């Protein structure tokens, strides 16, 4: 089993990266399609430098990709699997918490 430890380490790192509410919000927003940074800023209402830091973490992890469009930057999910992972998490929470509790937890974000 020792040979598979790097895989477990990589999985743990993936879930550590997903353990930040703003990163989750960014990824969920990008599920709807490519989005300009200015639109992310308007929707998430965070400081530009803070969003930039979080996007850099997601880029380094290979979860998002970016494309420069004129003077703006467009972000999108790097692979459909990122969206599928978010959907799986949502499904687990919905089943565990029930729809009323889940709505209450979601409304705090």
mmCIF file with all atom_site columns, C-alpha atoms in Angstrom:
data_model
loop_
_atom_site.group_PDB
_atom_site.id
_atom_site.type_symbol
_atom_site.label_atom_id
_atom_site.label_alt_id
_atom_site.label_comp_id
_atom_site.label_asym_id
_atom_site.label_entity_id
_atom_site.label_seq_id
_atom_site.pdbx_PDB_ins_code
_atom_site.Cartn_x
_atom_site.Cartn_y
_atom_site.Cartn_z
_atom_site.occupancy
_atom_site.B_iso_or_equiv
_atom_site.pdbx_formal_charge
_atom_site.auth_seq_id
_atom_site.auth_comp_id
_atom_site.auth_asym_id
_atom_site.auth_atom_id
_atom_site.pdbx_PDB_model_num
ATOM 1   C CA . UNK A 1 1   ? 0.000   0.000  0.000   1.00 0.00 ? 1   UNK A CA 1
ATOM 2   C CA . UNK A 1 2   ? 2.998   2.252  0.492   1.00 0.00 ? 2   UNK A CA 1
ATOM 3   C CA . UNK A 1 3   ? 3.301   2.872  -3.272  1.00 0.00 ? 3   UNK A CA 1
ATOM 4   C CA . UNK A 1 4   ? -0.109  4.563  -3.368  1.00 0.00 ? 4   UNK A CA 1
ATOM 5   C CA . UNK A 1 5   ? 0.648   7.200  -0.728  1.00 0.00 ? 5   UNK A CA 1
ATOM 6   C CA . UNK A 1 6   ? 1.364   9.971  -3.275  1.00 0.00 ? 6   UNK A CA 1
ATOM 7   C CA . UNK A 1 7   ? -2.152  9.496  -4.637  1.00 0.00 ? 7   UNK A CA 1
ATOM 8   C CA . UNK A 1 8   ? -3.636  9.876  -1.156  1.00 0.00 ? 8   UNK A CA 1
ATOM 9   C CA . UNK A 1 9   ? -1.481  12.931 -0.548  1.00 0.00 ? 9   UNK A CA 1
ATOM 10  C CA . UNK A 1 10  ? -2.693  14.454 -3.823  1.00 0.00 ? 10  UNK A CA 1
ATOM 11  C CA . UNK A 1 11  ? -6.325  13.732 -2.943  1.00 0.00 ? 11  UNK A CA 1
ATOM 12  C CA . UNK A 1 12  ? -5.870  15.282 0.494   1.00 0.00 ? 12  UNK A CA 1
ATOM 13  C CA . UNK A 1 13  ? -4.381  18.398 -1.124  1.00 0.00 ? 13  UNK A CA 1
ATOM 14  C CA . UNK A 1 14  ? -7.322  18.598 -3.540  1.00 0.00 ? 14  UNK A CA 1
ATOM 15  C CA . UNK A 1 15  ? -9.828  18.538 -0.686  1.00 0.00 ? 15  UNK A CA 1
ATOM 16  C CA . UNK A 1 16  ? -7.739  21.015 1.320   1.00 0.00 ? 16  UNK A CA 1
ATOM 17  C CA . UNK A 1 17  ? -7.970  23.431 -1.593  1.00 0.00 ? 17  UNK A CA 1
ATOM 18  C CA . UNK A 1 18  ? -11.730 22.875 -1.753  1.00 0.00 ? 18  UNK A CA 1
ATOM 19  C CA . UNK A 1 19  ? -11.956 23.637 1.965   1.00 0.00 ? 19  UNK A CA 1
ATOM 20  C CA . UNK A 1 20  ? -12.282 27.390 1.445   1.00 0.00 ? 20  UNK A CA 1
ATOM 21  C CA . UNK A 1 21  ? -15.747 28.971 1.037   1.00 0.00 ? 21  UNK A CA 1
ATOM 22  C CA . UNK A 1 22  ? -14.698 31.606 -1.513  1.00 0.00 ? 22  UNK A CA 1
ATOM 23  C CA . UNK A 1 23  ? -12.998 29.000 -3.682  1.00 0.00 ? 23  UNK A CA 1
ATOM 24  C CA . UNK A 1 24  ? -16.147 26.890 -3.594  1.00 0.00 ? 24  UNK A CA 1
ATOM 25  C CA . UNK A 1 25  ? -18.250 29.928 -4.543  1.00 0.00 ? 25  UNK A CA 1
ATOM 26  C CA . UNK A 1 26  ? -15.902 30.725 -7.445  1.00 0.00 ? 26  UNK A CA 1
ATOM 27  C CA . UNK A 1 27  ? -16.004 27.155 -8.732  1.00 0.00 ? 27  UNK A CA 1
ATOM 28  C CA . UNK A 1 28  ? -19.777 26.947 -8.423  1.00 0.00 ? 28  UNK A CA 1
ATOM 29  C CA . UNK A 1 29  ? -20.142 30.233 -10.294 1.00 0.00 ? 29  UNK A CA 1
ATOM 30  C CA . UNK A 1 30  ? -17.843 28.962 -13.047 1.00 0.00 ? 30  UNK A CA 1
ATOM 31  C CA . UNK A 1 31  ? -20.072 25.908 -13.478 1.00 0.00 ? 31  UNK A CA 1
ATOM 32  C CA . UNK A 1 32  ? -22.419 28.252 -15.338 1.00 0.00 ? 32  UNK A CA 1
ATOM 33  C CA . UNK A 1 33  ? -19.669 28.960 -17.870 1.00 0.00 ? 33  UNK A CA 1
ATOM 34  C CA . UNK A 1 34  ? -16.621 31.171 -18.430 1.00 0.00 ? 34  UNK A CA 1
ATOM 35  C CA . UNK A 1 35  ? -16.751 34.369 -16.396 1.00 0.00 ? 35  UNK A CA 1
ATOM 36  C CA . UNK A 1 36  ? -14.799 37.622 -16.397 1.00 0.00 ? 36  UNK A CA 1
ATOM 37  C CA . UNK A 1 37  ? -12.992 38.589 -13.205 1.00 0.00 ? 37  UNK A CA 1
ATOM 38  C CA . UNK A 1 38  ? -15.016 41.797 -12.983 1.00 0.00 ? 38  UNK A CA 1
ATOM 39  C CA . UNK A 1 39  ? -18.227 39.733 -12.874 1.00 0.00 ? 39  UNK A CA 1
ATOM 40  C CA . UNK A 1 40  ? -16.812 37.449 -10.181 1.00 0.00 ? 40  UNK A CA 1
ATOM 41  C CA . UNK A 1 41  ? -15.880 40.516 -8.136  1.00 0.00 ? 41  UNK A CA 1
ATOM 42  C CA . UNK A 1 42  ? -19.368 41.971 -8.483  1.00 0.00 ? 42  UNK A CA 1
ATOM 43  C CA . UNK A 1 43  ? -21.089 38.726 -7.520  1.00 0.00 ? 43  UNK A CA 1
ATOM 44  C CA . UNK A 1 44  ? -18.803 37.639 -4.689  1.00 0.00 ? 44  UNK A CA 1
ATOM 45  C CA . UNK A 1 45  ? -18.261 41.135 -3.237  1.00 0.00 ? 45  UNK A CA 1
ATOM 46  C CA . UNK A 1 46  ? -14.669 40.553 -2.139  1.00 0.00 ? 46  UNK A CA 1
ATOM 47  C CA . UNK A 1 47  ? -11.540 42.666 -2.533  1.00 0.00 ? 47  UNK A CA 1
ATOM 48  C CA . UNK A 1 48  ? -9.792  42.274 -5.909  1.00 0.00 ? 48  UNK A CA 1
ATOM 49  C CA . UNK A 1 49  ? -6.514  41.202 -4.282  1.00 0.00 ? 49  UNK A CA 1
ATOM 50  C CA . UNK A 1 50  ? -8.311  38.552 -2.220  1.00 0.00 ? 50  UNK A CA 1
ATOM 51  C CA . UNK A 1 51  ? -10.088 37.131 -5.269  1.00 0.00 ? 51  UNK A CA 1
ATOM 52  C CA . UNK A 1 52  ? -6.821  37.168 -7.190  1.00 0.00 ? 52  UNK A CA 1
ATOM 53  C CA . UNK A 1 53  ? -5.147  35.106 -4.458  1.00 0.00 ? 53  UNK A CA 1
ATOM 54  C CA . UNK A 1 54  ? -7.941  32.543 -4.456  1.00 0.00 ? 54  UNK A CA 1
ATOM 55  C CA . UNK A 1 55  ? -7.975  32.289 -8.255  1.00 0.00 ? 55  UNK A CA 1
ATOM 56  C CA . UNK A 1 56  ? -4.196  31.751 -8.216  1.00 0.00 ? 56  UNK A CA 1
ATOM 57  C CA . UNK A 1 57  ? -4.620  28.823 -5.805  1.00 0.00 ? 57  UNK A CA 1
ATOM 58  C CA . UNK A 1 58  ? -7.293  27.300 -8.045  1.00 0.00 ? 58  UNK A CA 1
ATOM 59  C CA . UNK A 1 59  ? -5.132  27.837 -11.154 1.00 0.00 ? 59  UNK A CA 1
ATOM 60  C CA . UNK A 1 60  ? -2.084  26.184 -9.563  1.00 0.00 ? 60  UNK A CA 1
ATOM 61  C CA . UNK A 1 61  ? -4.280  23.247 -8.538  1.00 0.00 ? 61  UNK A CA 1
ATOM 62  C CA . UNK A 1 62  ? -5.466  22.852 -12.127 1.00 0.00 ? 62  UNK A CA 1
ATOM 63  C CA . UNK A 1 63  ? -9.098  23.487 -11.258 1.00 0.00 ? 63  UNK A CA 1
ATOM 64  C CA . UNK A 1 64  ? -9.542  26.633 -13.335 1.00 0.00 ? 64  UNK A CA 1
ATOM 65  C CA . UNK A 1 65  ? -7.943  28.036 -16.438 1.00 0.00 ? 65  UNK A CA 1
ATOM 66  C CA . UNK A 1 66  ? -7.705  31.633 -17.536 1.00 0.00 ? 66  UNK A CA 1
ATOM 67  C CA . UNK A 1 67  ? -7.639  33.446 -20.848 1.00 0.00 ? 67  UNK A CA 1
ATOM 68  C CA . UNK A 1 68  ? -6.810  37.095 -21.397 1.00 0.00 ? 68  UNK A CA 1
ATOM 69  C CA . UNK A 1 69  ? -9.499  38.872 -23.431 1.00 0.00 ? 69  UNK A CA 1
ATOM 70  C CA . UNK A 1 70  ? -8.367  42.411 -24.133 1.00 0.00 ? 70  UNK A CA 1
ATOM 71  C CA . UNK A 1 71  ? -7.741  44.024 -20.770 1.00 0.00 ? 71  UNK A CA 1
ATOM 72  C CA . UNK A 1 72  ? -9.842  41.488 -18.865 1.00 0.00 ? 72  UNK A CA 1
ATOM 73  C CA . UNK A 1 73  ? -9.277  37.899 -17.794 1.00 0.00 ? 73  UNK A CA 1
ATOM 74  C CA . UNK A 1 74  ? -11.833 35.178 -18.371 1.00 0.00 ? 74  UNK A CA 1
ATOM 75  C CA . UNK A 1 75  ? -11.901 32.171 -16.021 1.00 0.00 ? 75  UNK A CA 1
ATOM 76  C CA . UNK A 1 76  ? -13.475 28.764 -16.541 1.00 0.00 ? 76  UNK A CA 1
ATOM 77  C CA . UNK A 1 77  ? -13.407 25.326 -14.982 1.00 0.00 ? 77  UNK A CA 1
ATOM 78  C CA . UNK A 1 78  ? -10.363 23.460 -16.269 1.00 0.00 ? 78  UNK A CA 1
ATOM 79  C CA . UNK A 1 79  ? -12.242 20.170 -16.645 1.00 0.00 ? 79  UNK A CA 1
ATOM 80  C CA . UNK A 1 80  ? -15.848 18.993 -16.359 1.00 0.00 ? 80  UNK A CA 1
ATOM 81  C CA . UNK A 1 81  ? -14.746 16.751 -13.480 1.00 0.00 ? 81  UNK A CA 1
ATOM 82  C CA . UNK A 1 82  ? -14.384 19.819 -11.250 1.00 0.00 ? 82  UNK A CA 1
ATOM 83  C CA . UNK A 1 83  ? -18.071 20.558 -11.734 1.00 0.00 ? 83  UNK A CA 1
ATOM 84  C CA . UNK A 1 84  ? -18.956 16.905 -11.170 1.00 0.00 ? 84  UNK A CA 1
ATOM 85  C CA . UNK A 1 85  ? -17.050 16.961 -7.878  1.00 0.00 ? 85  UNK A CA 1
ATOM 86  C CA . UNK A 1 86  ? -18.982 20.037 -6.743  1.00 0.00 ? 86  UNK A CA 1
ATOM 87  C CA . UNK A 1 87  ? -22.247 18.368 -7.745  1.00 0.00 ? 87  UNK A CA 1
ATOM 88  C CA . UNK A 1 88  ? -21.294 15.252 -5.767  1.00 0.00 ? 88  UNK A CA 1
ATOM 89  C CA . UNK A 1 89  ? -20.576 17.382 -2.702  1.00 0.00 ? 89  UNK A CA 1
ATOM 90  C CA . UNK A 1 90  ? -23.903 19.144 -3.070  1.00 0.00 ? 90  UNK A CA 1
ATOM 91  C CA . UNK A 1 91  ? -25.658 15.790 -3.376  1.00 0.00 ? 91  UNK A CA 1
ATOM 92  C CA . UNK A 1 92  ? -23.987 14.473 -0.221  1.00 0.00 ? 92  UNK A CA 1
ATOM 93  C CA . UNK A 1 93  ? -24.966 17.590 1.726   1.00 0.00 ? 93  UNK A CA 1
ATOM 94  C CA . UNK A 1 94  ? -28.517 17.559 0.428   1.00 0.00 ? 94  UNK A CA 1
ATOM 95  C CA . UNK A 1 95  ? -28.948 13.930 1.427   1.00 0.00 ? 95  UNK A CA 1
ATOM 96  C CA . UNK A 1 96  ? -27.282 14.369 4.809   1.00 0.00 ? 96  UNK A CA 1
ATOM 97  C CA . UNK A 1 97  ? -28.875 17.624 5.895   1.00 0.00 ? 97  UNK A CA 1
ATOM 98  C CA . UNK A 1 98  ? -32.251 17.424 4.194   1.00 0.00 ? 98  UNK A CA 1
ATOM 99  C CA . UNK A 1 99  ? -33.574 20.200 2.009   1.00 0.00 ? 99  UNK A CA 1
ATOM 100 C CA . UNK A 1 100 ? -34.634 22.574 4.838   1.00 0.00 ? 100 UNK A CA 1
ATOM 101 C CA . UNK A 1 101 ? -31.355 22.326 6.764   1.00 0.00 ? 101 UNK A CA 1
ATOM 102 C CA . UNK A 1 102 ? -29.326 22.557 3.562   1.00 0.00 ? 102 UNK A CA 1
ATOM 103 C CA . UNK A 1 103 ? -31.153 25.724 2.524   1.00 0.00 ? 103 UNK A CA 1
ATOM 104 C CA . UNK A 1 104 ? -30.459 27.242 5.934   1.00 0.00 ? 104 UNK A CA 1
ATOM 105 C CA . UNK A 1 105 ? -26.741 26.386 5.708   1.00 0.00 ? 105 UNK A CA 1
ATOM 106 C CA . UNK A 1 106 ? -26.558 27.701 2.130   1.00 0.00 ? 106 UNK A CA 1
ATOM 107 C CA . UNK A 1 107 ? -28.213 30.999 3.022   1.00 0.00 ? 107 UNK A CA 1
ATOM 108 C CA . UNK A 1 108 ? -25.327 31.860 5.371   1.00 0.00 ? 108 UNK A CA 1
ATOM 109 C CA . UNK A 1 109 ? -22.799 31.938 2.497   1.00 0.00 ? 109 UNK A CA 1
#
